[in-house]
Amino acid sequence: MIGLTRRTGERCRLDPDHIERVEAGNDTVVITTDGSHYCVRETVDQVIGRIVEDRAGVIAACYVLDRGEDADPQRLGGPGTAPQAHAPAAVHPIRLP
C-alpha cells in the first residue's frame, strides 16, 4: 500500500496494483481499476516513485523469504515473530545436463 494525501489533507492508502492511471492537470488525479478518482497533493512523479518503492520492497521481501533468512521481512507479524518461524527449506540449485 502507498500513502497519499488527498486535497482535503486526509491521508489515504491505495493498493498500487489497483491503480489504473495517474493524470496531471491542475490537480493530480489517481484513477483506480474500479473507477474511483482520488485528487491528491503529490505530483505524478511522486506517486510513481511510491509505487516503485512499494514494488521494490515486495520483491526484496520475496528474495529474503526465498533464501529462508527471515520469516517476516516486512515485520507484518509484529515483534513476537521468530526469525525462522516459517522459513522455507534451504535452496539447492539443480544442475541440468
mmCIF file of C-alpha atoms in Angstrom:
data_model
loop_
_atom_site.group_PDB
_atom_site.id
_atom_site.type_symbol
_atom_site.label_atom_id
_atom_site.label_comp_id
_atom_site.label_asym_id
_atom_site.label_seq_id
_atom_site.Cartn_x
_atom_site.Cartn_y
_atom_site.Cartn_z
ATOM 1 C CA MET A 1 0.000 0.000 0.000
ATOM 2 C CA ILE A 2 1.196 3.500 -0.771
ATOM 3 C CA GLY A 3 0.364 6.523 1.343
ATOM 4 C CA LEU A 4 -1.031 9.612 -0.361
ATOM 5 C CA THR A 5 -2.548 12.892 0.804
ATOM 6 C CA ARG A 6 -5.918 13.922 -0.585
ATOM 7 C CA ARG A 7 -6.532 17.575 -1.430
ATOM 8 C CA THR A 8 -8.572 17.860 1.791
ATOM 9 C CA GLY A 9 -5.476 16.931 3.814
ATOM 10 C CA GLU A 10 -6.843 13.485 4.638
ATOM 11 C CA ARG A 11 -4.264 10.682 4.454
ATOM 12 C CA CYS A 12 -5.223 7.616 2.445
ATOM 13 C CA ARG A 13 -3.570 4.394 1.348
ATOM 14 C CA LEU A 14 -4.050 2.794 -2.047
ATOM 15 C CA ASP A 15 -3.069 -0.590 -3.383
ATOM 16 C CA PRO A 16 -0.679 0.180 -6.260
ATOM 17 C CA ASP A 17 -1.891 -2.929 -8.113
ATOM 18 C CA HIS A 18 -5.328 -1.288 -8.366
ATOM 19 C CA ILE A 19 -4.096 1.998 -9.823
ATOM 20 C CA GLU A 20 -5.067 2.187 -13.473
ATOM 21 C CA ARG A 21 -3.592 5.589 -14.268
ATOM 22 C CA VAL A 22 -2.394 8.883 -12.819
ATOM 23 C CA GLU A 23 -3.338 12.116 -14.557
ATOM 24 C CA ALA A 24 -1.713 15.515 -14.188
ATOM 25 C CA GLY A 25 -3.587 18.763 -14.630
ATOM 26 C CA ASN A 26 -4.468 21.428 -12.100
ATOM 27 C CA ASP A 27 -4.672 18.513 -9.674
ATOM 28 C CA THR A 28 -3.052 15.095 -9.700
ATOM 29 C CA VAL A 29 -5.807 12.504 -10.100
ATOM 30 C CA VAL A 30 -5.278 8.815 -9.331
ATOM 31 C CA ILE A 31 -7.816 6.568 -11.038
ATOM 32 C CA THR A 32 -8.245 3.015 -9.789
ATOM 33 C CA THR A 33 -9.427 -0.069 -11.673
ATOM 34 C CA ASP A 34 -12.885 0.188 -10.066
ATOM 35 C CA GLY A 35 -13.294 3.724 -11.463
ATOM 36 C CA SER A 36 -12.683 5.647 -8.224
ATOM 37 C CA HIS A 37 -10.948 9.018 -8.574
ATOM 38 C CA TYR A 38 -8.625 10.442 -5.922
ATOM 39 C CA CYS A 39 -7.373 14.041 -6.143
ATOM 40 C CA VAL A 40 -4.046 14.066 -4.335
ATOM 41 C CA ARG A 41 -1.427 16.646 -3.394
ATOM 42 C CA GLU A 42 1.501 14.562 -4.665
ATOM 43 C CA THR A 43 2.818 15.032 -8.190
ATOM 44 C CA VAL A 44 2.641 12.286 -10.812
ATOM 45 C CA ASP A 45 6.364 11.632 -10.340
ATOM 46 C CA GLN A 46 5.938 11.299 -6.573
ATOM 47 C CA VAL A 47 3.058 8.823 -6.996
ATOM 48 C CA ILE A 48 5.109 6.775 -9.459
ATOM 49 C CA GLY A 49 8.092 6.873 -7.079
ATOM 50 C CA ARG A 50 5.962 5.488 -4.249
ATOM 51 C CA ILE A 51 4.655 2.713 -6.493
ATOM 52 C CA VAL A 52 8.227 1.805 -7.472
ATOM 53 C CA GLU A 53 9.335 1.812 -3.807
ATOM 54 C CA ASP A 54 6.401 -0.404 -2.818
ATOM 55 C CA ARG A 55 7.074 -2.935 -5.562
ATOM 56 C CA ALA A 56 10.809 -2.948 -4.833
ATOM 57 C CA GLY A 57 10.012 -3.685 -1.179
ATOM 58 C CA VAL A 58 7.785 -6.602 -2.146
ATOM 59 C CA ILE A 59 10.460 -8.031 -4.446
ATOM 60 C CA ALA A 60 13.117 -7.648 -1.742
ATOM 61 C CA ALA A 61 10.868 -9.355 0.819
ATOM 62 C CA CYS A 62 10.258 -12.254 -1.589
ATOM 63 C CA TYR A 63 14.003 -12.590 -2.131
ATOM 64 C CA VAL A 64 14.630 -12.773 1.613
ATOM 65 C CA LEU A 65 11.811 -15.283 2.111
ATOM 66 C CA ASP A 66 13.097 -17.422 -0.755
ATOM 67 C CA ARG A 67 16.516 -17.584 0.891
ATOM 68 C CA GLY A 68 14.991 -18.535 4.255
ATOM 69 C CA GLU A 69 16.781 -15.695 6.015
ATOM 70 C CA ASP A 70 13.763 -14.140 7.715
ATOM 71 C CA ALA A 71 10.216 -15.418 8.109
ATOM 72 C CA ASP A 72 8.772 -11.895 8.404
ATOM 73 C CA PRO A 73 10.972 -9.466 6.399
ATOM 74 C CA GLN A 74 8.409 -6.652 6.338
ATOM 75 C CA ARG A 75 7.682 -7.053 10.068
ATOM 76 C CA LEU A 76 3.976 -7.664 9.438
ATOM 77 C CA GLY A 77 3.694 -10.260 12.212
ATOM 78 C CA GLY A 78 4.891 -7.931 14.931
ATOM 79 C CA PRO A 79 7.774 -8.228 17.345
ATOM 80 C CA GLY A 80 6.775 -11.720 18.519
ATOM 81 C CA THR A 81 7.501 -13.499 15.230
ATOM 82 C CA ALA A 82 10.592 -15.651 15.453
ATOM 83 C CA PRO A 83 13.044 -15.049 12.561
ATOM 84 C CA GLN A 84 12.939 -18.673 11.391
ATOM 85 C CA ALA A 85 9.312 -19.436 12.374
ATOM 86 C CA HIS A 86 8.079 -20.270 8.898
ATOM 87 C CA ALA A 87 11.204 -20.087 6.792
ATOM 88 C CA PRO A 88 11.335 -22.404 3.771
ATOM 89 C CA ALA A 89 13.938 -25.108 3.397
ATOM 90 C CA ALA A 90 17.347 -24.235 2.001
ATOM 91 C CA VAL A 91 17.548 -23.648 -1.739
ATOM 92 C CA HIS A 92 19.759 -26.093 -3.661
ATOM 93 C CA PRO A 93 20.489 -25.290 -7.321
ATOM 94 C CA ILE A 94 19.845 -28.019 -9.857
ATOM 95 C CA ARG A 95 22.464 -28.744 -12.494
ATOM 96 C CA LEU A 96 20.997 -29.820 -15.804
ATOM 97 C CA PRO A 97 22.988 -31.963 -18.262
#
